[in-house]
Amino acid sequence: MMGSDGDGDAPLLDDKAKRMRDLLSSFYAPNPSMLSHSPTASSKHSTPDDINSSSFDPNHYMNILVNNSNLEGLLKRHVDMAAEIKNLDTDLQMLVYENYNKFISATDTIKRMKSNILGMEGNMEYLLEKIMSVQSRSDSVNTSLFEKREHIEKLHRTCNLLRKVQFIYDLPDRLGKCIKSEAYADAVRFYTGAMPIFKAYGDSSFHDCKRASDEAIAIIVKNLQEKLFSDSEPIQVRAEAALLLKQLDFPVDNLKTKLLERLEHSLRDIQLKPEEIKNASPSAREVAILEFVEAIHAFRVIFPDSETQLVKIAKGLITRDFVITEEYVTTRICAADLLGVLRVIWNESLLMDEVLQDSALSDHFLEGAKAAVKLYVESAFSQLLLDISDCLLKILKRDETEEYSLETALDASTKLALQGGRNLLLDVCKILDDDSGIIDKLREPIIDWVQEGLQDFFRQLEDQFQSFSGKNNSSATQIHGLTEAAAFAGLVLVLAQLSAFIEQTAIPKINEELAVSFSAGPYEYGPAFVPGEISRKFRSAGDKFLQQYINIRTQRISLLQKKRFATPKWVKHKEPREVHMFVDLFLQELKVIVNEVKQVLPQDMRKHRRSNASSASSKSNSFREEKLLHRSNTQRARSQLLETHLAKLFKQKVEIFTKVEHTQESVVMTIVKLSLKSLQEFVRLQTFNRSGFQQIQLDMQFLRTPLREIVEDEAAMDFLLDEVIVAATERCLDPIPLESPILDKLIQAKLAKSLEENTSSS
């Protein structure tokens, strides 16, 4: 089939370009046979229908063309082929013309070169004759001047020798002038320059000069030694003196040990003064450190093998600095003060490390900084523990004139436990936030130290509380020797509430701060802070301290009760005329207890409501008392006793040993319960006559009113007072109670007397 005209134009152009390249290549190729038989050519022209290949077959080409094209296509191919042949002929003609012009130009150039070379040969021969003439004349001049030049050189050598001889003779004077002007470098240079002559002729021709020069050099050596060992001379002058001595072959190495000892001794005057660093005042230490660094550099130049000793001296300086730093840390400093001291030591270590390469001074600094920061954290916790202990011990040491109440002690100790702990953590955070690069390798250890320090701090604080409460015998002896039992009871009450505060408030808030800034793990340097364990410790301790306070107060009241029942003979007791003084003492003790409890413990915010059973109990009590007052004989009294026992069966049971809460009402009520129960037991141990029984009745009846103002559970109080009266009834030989008018009269008389005493005292 015939293709379109547009599709055939591009292949025709490509074929034309290929034929032009092949034509030019065949024309310029040195061996046309190689071109036709090359692998590339054979690969490109391997088909017989390719008109440009050597294997072109005209018959085959025509057969393909006739079979694939119509008449119009054959005519078009004929016209195209005729045009291509014409173009090829034109291109070939132009190529021949261009090459012909190039051949003509090359021929003309060769002719000109040949004519120019022919004239140059004569000039070269003339130039050679001139060069030979100049050479012969130069040889004649050298021959004529040879003897004179040798004579001049001999005279010059003689002149130089005379100058040297003159220098040798003038050397003693020169050395003397150098000694006067202290130009020791010039003197050494002059003398070392004359040494070869002295070695050769010093024992003969220049004996006197050598002797005088040696004497002058001896003076110079002595002066240089003085400069070398002088502390007032700058280090550069001392280094120069050592170098000059080495040039004079003086055994300077023998002085190395002595010089190093003097250098180390001079460092003892360079004391680290943290106060000057804190006040940012200029210090002479900075100048001394710079001079020490220069001295290290000079020593390395003078004694190349002294680096080990110099490193030891430098490390000794850093060690002494950290010893002073550790002493400074224990004086209640803040984190900024510690960082200021560490920056100074760090900068000095860097200065020394620049001249003492491979000395590992930075590692030595890191070890010292690690110990100092750890001691700072431990000291901070120890100081906080000491502050809390001092605050609590003030309770024992206070007197009547000192205004230091239990409330003040509790407020101060709670602030120290919470805010003091948080301030400590914030202070250590400033160390962690330092961006100077000093603390980069200590961040994880610091976090571990804080975690461990908090754990140990609360453990030691709980142990200290136990010690203050008298659990430790030695501490208890010391405490009781300092104060009375009343102050000790106040201390125990404060310890109870402080333990509850730490367990409920301080530990959770401190743990929050800890989680924000000091969270890390695993803890390679110590155990992590375990708030649950610490909370359990303080919860248990708080309950024990509160119970101990109740025991102390009830024991004191029990002593009053023991004295009350041990003194009179109850079977011979006189008729009661007033409320016994024991009641006043008992109420005074309760007043002290209420005062202490109000200062320390919080109120119970829950509303206490009296039960119906309590109301019924009060009605039963009043009804029974009314019956008691109206019966006057023994038979009726015994009948009333039976009724009392029956009434007890229907009363609400009162629990004496209940769980004590950290509230005012709970503690006061527990003490009142235990006191009245103890009173009941003392009553059961006695035997009463009628008057003794009536005295107990009067005392208990009077206690009802003031106790209602103190306790919250009136029903329980009334029940226990009734129990005391019932116990006295059981132990009475003739249990006839006082009549109601007489009872009221005695109570009113006691109230009036108490009011009068209060008015007069105020």
PDB file of C-alpha atoms in Angstrom, residues 195-369:
ATOM      1  CA  MET A 195      82.264  29.413  73.027  1.00  0.00           C
ATOM      2  CA  PRO A 196      83.780  27.730  69.900  1.00  0.00           C
ATOM      3  CA  ILE A 197      86.839  30.009  70.112  1.00  0.00           C
ATOM      4  CA  PHE A 198      87.164  29.502  73.859  1.00  0.00           C
ATOM      5  CA  LYS A 199      87.022  25.763  73.397  1.00  0.00           C
ATOM      6  CA  ALA A 200      89.781  25.915  70.773  1.00  0.00           C
ATOM      7  CA  TYR A 201      92.076  28.615  72.208  1.00  0.00           C
ATOM      8  CA  GLY A 202      90.739  29.253  75.716  1.00  0.00           C
ATOM      9  CA  ASP A 203      93.718  27.628  77.412  1.00  0.00           C
ATOM     10  CA  SER A 204      96.374  29.471  75.366  1.00  0.00           C
ATOM     11  CA  SER A 205      95.843  32.698  73.456  1.00  0.00           C
ATOM     12  CA  PHE A 206      92.565  33.843  75.091  1.00  0.00           C
ATOM     13  CA  HIS A 207      93.095  32.472  78.594  1.00  0.00           C
ATOM     14  CA  ASP A 208      92.573  35.811  80.345  1.00  0.00           C
ATOM     15  CA  CYS A 209      89.535  36.661  78.242  1.00  0.00           C
ATOM     16  CA  LYS A 210      87.992  33.280  78.943  1.00  0.00           C
ATOM     17  CA  ARG A 211      88.587  33.599  82.681  1.00  0.00           C
ATOM     18  CA  ALA A 212      87.040  37.084  82.836  1.00  0.00           C
ATOM     19  CA  SER A 213      84.104  35.981  80.710  1.00  0.00           C
ATOM     20  CA  ASP A 214      83.493  32.929  82.924  1.00  0.00           C
ATOM     21  CA  GLU A 215      83.446  35.156  86.004  1.00  0.00           C
ATOM     22  CA  ALA A 216      80.886  37.432  84.359  1.00  0.00           C
ATOM     23  CA  ILE A 217      78.801  34.448  83.280  1.00  0.00           C
ATOM     24  CA  ALA A 218      78.914  33.105  86.846  1.00  0.00           C
ATOM     25  CA  ILE A 219      77.373  36.389  88.024  1.00  0.00           C
ATOM     26  CA  ILE A 220      74.762  36.150  85.265  1.00  0.00           C
ATOM     27  CA  VAL A 221      73.916  32.571  86.222  1.00  0.00           C
ATOM     28  CA  LYS A 222      73.498  33.617  89.838  1.00  0.00           C
ATOM     29  CA  ASN A 223      71.234  36.511  88.876  1.00  0.00           C
ATOM     30  CA  LEU A 224      69.179  34.282  86.602  1.00  0.00           C
ATOM     31  CA  GLN A 225      68.711  31.765  89.391  1.00  0.00           C
ATOM     32  CA  GLU A 226      67.515  34.524  91.682  1.00  0.00           C
ATOM     33  CA  LYS A 227      65.000  35.620  89.073  1.00  0.00           C
ATOM     34  CA  LEU A 228      63.902  32.023  88.550  1.00  0.00           C
ATOM     35  CA  PHE A 229      63.136  31.513  92.253  1.00  0.00           C
ATOM     36  CA  SER A 230      61.777  35.015  92.913  1.00  0.00           C
ATOM     37  CA  ASP A 231      58.028  35.079  93.578  1.00  0.00           C
ATOM     38  CA  SER A 232      57.883  38.789  92.829  1.00  0.00           C
ATOM     39  CA  GLU A 233      59.080  38.370  89.248  1.00  0.00           C
ATOM     40  CA  PRO A 234      56.472  37.862  86.516  1.00  0.00           C
ATOM     41  CA  ILE A 235      56.188  34.352  85.198  1.00  0.00           C
ATOM     42  CA  GLN A 236      57.438  35.441  81.747  1.00  0.00           C
ATOM     43  CA  VAL A 237      60.665  36.747  83.275  1.00  0.00           C
ATOM     44  CA  ARG A 238      61.138  33.539  85.235  1.00  0.00           C
ATOM     45  CA  ALA A 239      60.537  31.422  82.138  1.00  0.00           C
ATOM     46  CA  GLU A 240      63.033  33.507  80.166  1.00  0.00           C
ATOM     47  CA  ALA A 241      65.590  33.056  82.948  1.00  0.00           C
ATOM     48  CA  ALA A 242      65.136  29.285  82.811  1.00  0.00           C
ATOM     49  CA  LEU A 243      65.598  29.242  79.033  1.00  0.00           C
ATOM     50  CA  LEU A 244      68.790  31.334  79.308  1.00  0.00           C
ATOM     51  CA  LEU A 245      70.163  28.963  81.942  1.00  0.00           C
ATOM     52  CA  LYS A 246      69.466  26.034  79.646  1.00  0.00           C
ATOM     53  CA  GLN A 247      71.386  27.805  76.845  1.00  0.00           C
ATOM     54  CA  LEU A 248      74.329  28.126  79.217  1.00  0.00           C
ATOM     55  CA  ASP A 249      74.207  24.339  79.796  1.00  0.00           C
ATOM     56  CA  PHE A 250      73.177  24.898  83.408  1.00  0.00           C
ATOM     57  CA  PRO A 251      71.491  21.771  84.908  1.00  0.00           C
ATOM     58  CA  VAL A 252      68.006  23.307  85.060  1.00  0.00           C
ATOM     59  CA  ASP A 253      66.326  19.903  85.320  1.00  0.00           C
ATOM     60  CA  ASN A 254      67.756  19.550  88.815  1.00  0.00           C
ATOM     61  CA  LEU A 255      65.697  22.587  89.803  1.00  0.00           C
ATOM     62  CA  LYS A 256      62.406  21.208  88.411  1.00  0.00           C
ATOM     63  CA  THR A 257      61.254  19.515  91.613  1.00  0.00           C
ATOM     64  CA  LYS A 258      62.023  22.556  93.709  1.00  0.00           C
ATOM     65  CA  LEU A 259      60.267  24.882  91.280  1.00  0.00           C
ATOM     66  CA  LEU A 260      57.192  22.668  91.151  1.00  0.00           C
ATOM     67  CA  GLU A 261      57.046  22.636  94.947  1.00  0.00           C
ATOM     68  CA  ARG A 262      57.228  26.422  95.009  1.00  0.00           C
ATOM     69  CA  LEU A 263      54.477  26.590  92.378  1.00  0.00           C
ATOM     70  CA  GLU A 264      52.253  24.262  94.390  1.00  0.00           C
ATOM     71  CA  HIS A 265      52.995  26.236  97.570  1.00  0.00           C
ATOM     72  CA  SER A 266      52.008  29.482  95.838  1.00  0.00           C
ATOM     73  CA  LEU A 267      48.607  27.987  94.994  1.00  0.00           C
ATOM     74  CA  ARG A 268      47.772  27.624  98.686  1.00  0.00           C
ATOM     75  CA  ASP A 269      47.283  31.373  98.835  1.00  0.00           C
ATOM     76  CA  ILE A 270      44.700  31.168  96.042  1.00  0.00           C
ATOM     77  CA  GLN A 271      41.651  30.512  98.204  1.00  0.00           C
ATOM     78  CA  LEU A 272      38.165  30.209  96.745  1.00  0.00           C
ATOM     79  CA  LYS A 273      35.933  32.815  98.424  1.00  0.00           C
ATOM     80  CA  PRO A 274      32.271  32.090  97.655  1.00  0.00           C
ATOM     81  CA  GLU A 275      31.160  35.331  99.340  1.00  0.00           C
ATOM     82  CA  GLU A 276      33.060  37.387  96.771  1.00  0.00           C
ATOM     83  CA  ILE A 277      31.481  35.364  93.981  1.00  0.00           C
ATOM     84  CA  LYS A 278      28.033  35.928  95.496  1.00  0.00           C
ATOM     85  CA  ASN A 279      28.604  39.680  95.732  1.00  0.00           C
ATOM     86  CA  ALA A 280      30.096  39.771  92.212  1.00  0.00           C
ATOM     87  CA  SER A 281      33.076  41.721  93.526  1.00  0.00           C
ATOM     88  CA  PRO A 282      36.424  41.622  91.694  1.00  0.00           C
ATOM     89  CA  SER A 283      38.763  39.050  93.167  1.00  0.00           C
ATOM     90  CA  ALA A 284      42.531  38.756  93.162  1.00  0.00           C
ATOM     91  CA  ARG A 285      41.960  35.053  92.551  1.00  0.00           C
ATOM     92  CA  GLU A 286      41.210  35.700  88.876  1.00  0.00           C
ATOM     93  CA  VAL A 287      44.592  37.340  88.392  1.00  0.00           C
ATOM     94  CA  ALA A 288      46.303  34.559  90.319  1.00  0.00           C
ATOM     95  CA  ILE A 289      44.606  31.879  88.190  1.00  0.00           C
ATOM     96  CA  LEU A 290      45.717  33.597  84.983  1.00  0.00           C
ATOM     97  CA  GLU A 291      49.278  33.754  86.306  1.00  0.00           C
ATOM     98  CA  PHE A 292      49.060  30.074  87.236  1.00  0.00           C
ATOM     99  CA  VAL A 293      47.932  29.213  83.696  1.00  0.00           C
ATOM    100  CA  GLU A 294      50.861  31.192  82.300  1.00  0.00           C
ATOM    101  CA  ALA A 295      53.153  29.379  84.712  1.00  0.00           C
ATOM    102  CA  ILE A 296      51.859  26.026  83.454  1.00  0.00           C
ATOM    103  CA  HIS A 297      52.566  27.088  79.894  1.00  0.00           C
ATOM    104  CA  ALA A 298      56.076  28.247  80.825  1.00  0.00           C
ATOM    105  CA  PHE A 299      56.805  25.019  82.711  1.00  0.00           C
ATOM    106  CA  ARG A 300      55.749  22.964  79.717  1.00  0.00           C
ATOM    107  CA  VAL A 301      58.189  24.924  77.579  1.00  0.00           C
ATOM    108  CA  ILE A 302      61.050  24.704  80.096  1.00  0.00           C
ATOM    109  CA  PHE A 303      60.370  21.158  81.277  1.00  0.00           C
ATOM    110  CA  PRO A 304      58.570  19.183  78.556  1.00  0.00           C
ATOM    111  CA  ASP A 305      58.374  16.112  80.782  1.00  0.00           C
ATOM    112  CA  SER A 306      56.655  17.948  83.673  1.00  0.00           C
ATOM    113  CA  GLU A 307      53.077  17.633  82.401  1.00  0.00           C
ATOM    114  CA  THR A 308      52.200  14.828  84.819  1.00  0.00           C
ATOM    115  CA  GLN A 309      53.242  16.902  87.844  1.00  0.00           C
ATOM    116  CA  LEU A 310      51.442  19.972  86.485  1.00  0.00           C
ATOM    117  CA  VAL A 311      48.229  17.994  85.982  1.00  0.00           C
ATOM    118  CA  LYS A 312      48.494  16.734  89.565  1.00  0.00           C
ATOM    119  CA  ILE A 313      48.895  20.305  90.840  1.00  0.00           C
ATOM    120  CA  ALA A 314      45.932  21.516  88.777  1.00  0.00           C
ATOM    121  CA  LYS A 315      43.720  18.686  90.037  1.00  0.00           C
ATOM    122  CA  GLY A 316      44.813  19.474  93.580  1.00  0.00           C
ATOM    123  CA  LEU A 317      43.651  23.070  93.109  1.00  0.00           C
ATOM    124  CA  ILE A 318      40.246  21.912  91.833  1.00  0.00           C
ATOM    125  CA  THR A 319      39.945  19.446  94.724  1.00  0.00           C
ATOM    126  CA  ARG A 320      40.650  22.187  97.295  1.00  0.00           C
ATOM    127  CA  ASP A 321      38.063  24.394  95.608  1.00  0.00           C
ATOM    128  CA  PHE A 322      35.414  21.697  95.954  1.00  0.00           C
ATOM    129  CA  VAL A 323      36.333  21.100  99.603  1.00  0.00           C
ATOM    130  CA  ILE A 324      35.589  24.787 100.252  1.00  0.00           C
ATOM    131  CA  THR A 325      32.439  24.498  98.115  1.00  0.00           C
ATOM    132  CA  GLU A 326      31.152  21.579 100.175  1.00  0.00           C
ATOM    133  CA  GLU A 327      31.684  23.579 103.366  1.00  0.00           C
ATOM    134  CA  TYR A 328      29.861  26.501 101.761  1.00  0.00           C
ATOM    135  CA  VAL A 329      26.954  24.269 100.708  1.00  0.00           C
ATOM    136  CA  THR A 330      26.172  23.395 104.339  1.00  0.00           C
ATOM    137  CA  THR A 331      25.579  27.090 105.241  1.00  0.00           C
ATOM    138  CA  ARG A 332      22.034  27.369 103.829  1.00  0.00           C
ATOM    139  CA  ILE A 333      22.754  28.737 100.364  1.00  0.00           C
ATOM    140  CA  CYS A 334      20.423  28.907  97.391  1.00  0.00           C
ATOM    141  CA  ALA A 335      20.829  27.267  94.004  1.00  0.00           C
ATOM    142  CA  ALA A 336      22.042  30.493  92.376  1.00  0.00           C
ATOM    143  CA  ASP A 337      24.925  30.724  94.857  1.00  0.00           C
ATOM    144  CA  LEU A 338      25.956  27.129  94.176  1.00  0.00           C
ATOM    145  CA  LEU A 339      25.787  27.629  90.403  1.00  0.00           C
ATOM    146  CA  GLY A 340      27.908  30.776  90.700  1.00  0.00           C
ATOM    147  CA  VAL A 341      30.659  28.882  92.506  1.00  0.00           C
ATOM    148  CA  LEU A 342      30.486  25.970  90.043  1.00  0.00           C
ATOM    149  CA  ARG A 343      30.769  28.363  87.072  1.00  0.00           C
ATOM    150  CA  VAL A 344      33.937  29.901  88.523  1.00  0.00           C
ATOM    151  CA  ILE A 345      35.570  26.505  89.069  1.00  0.00           C
ATOM    152  CA  TRP A 346      34.410  25.338  85.622  1.00  0.00           C
ATOM    153  CA  ASN A 347      35.882  28.367  83.842  1.00  0.00           C
ATOM    154  CA  GLU A 348      39.167  27.938  85.702  1.00  0.00           C
ATOM    155  CA  SER A 349      39.229  24.256  84.721  1.00  0.00           C
ATOM    156  CA  LEU A 350      38.737  25.202  81.072  1.00  0.00           C
ATOM    157  CA  LEU A 351      41.621  27.703  81.241  1.00  0.00           C
ATOM    158  CA  MET A 352      43.949  25.087  82.700  1.00  0.00           C
ATOM    159  CA  ASP A 353      42.682  22.444  80.280  1.00  0.00           C
ATOM    160  CA  GLU A 354      43.722  24.614  77.328  1.00  0.00           C
ATOM    161  CA  VAL A 355      47.399  24.444  78.309  1.00  0.00           C
ATOM    162  CA  LEU A 356      47.240  20.925  79.775  1.00  0.00           C
ATOM    163  CA  GLN A 357      45.815  18.903  76.935  1.00  0.00           C
ATOM    164  CA  ASP A 358      44.654  15.345  77.597  1.00  0.00           C
ATOM    165  CA  SER A 359      44.641  16.124  81.327  1.00  0.00           C
ATOM    166  CA  ALA A 360      40.953  15.142  81.854  1.00  0.00           C
ATOM    167  CA  LEU A 361      40.416  18.153  84.131  1.00  0.00           C
ATOM    168  CA  SER A 362      36.804  18.368  82.956  1.00  0.00           C
ATOM    169  CA  ASP A 363      36.181  14.828  84.227  1.00  0.00           C
ATOM    170  CA  HIS A 364      37.827  15.740  87.534  1.00  0.00           C
ATOM    171  CA  PHE A 365      35.577  18.797  87.744  1.00  0.00           C
ATOM    172  CA  LEU A 366      32.546  16.644  86.993  1.00  0.00           C
ATOM    173  CA  GLU A 367      33.322  14.337  89.913  1.00  0.00           C
ATOM    174  CA  GLY A 368      33.705  17.286  92.277  1.00  0.00           C
ATOM    175  CA  ALA A 369      30.537  18.963  91.000  1.00  0.00           C
TER     176      ALA A 369
END
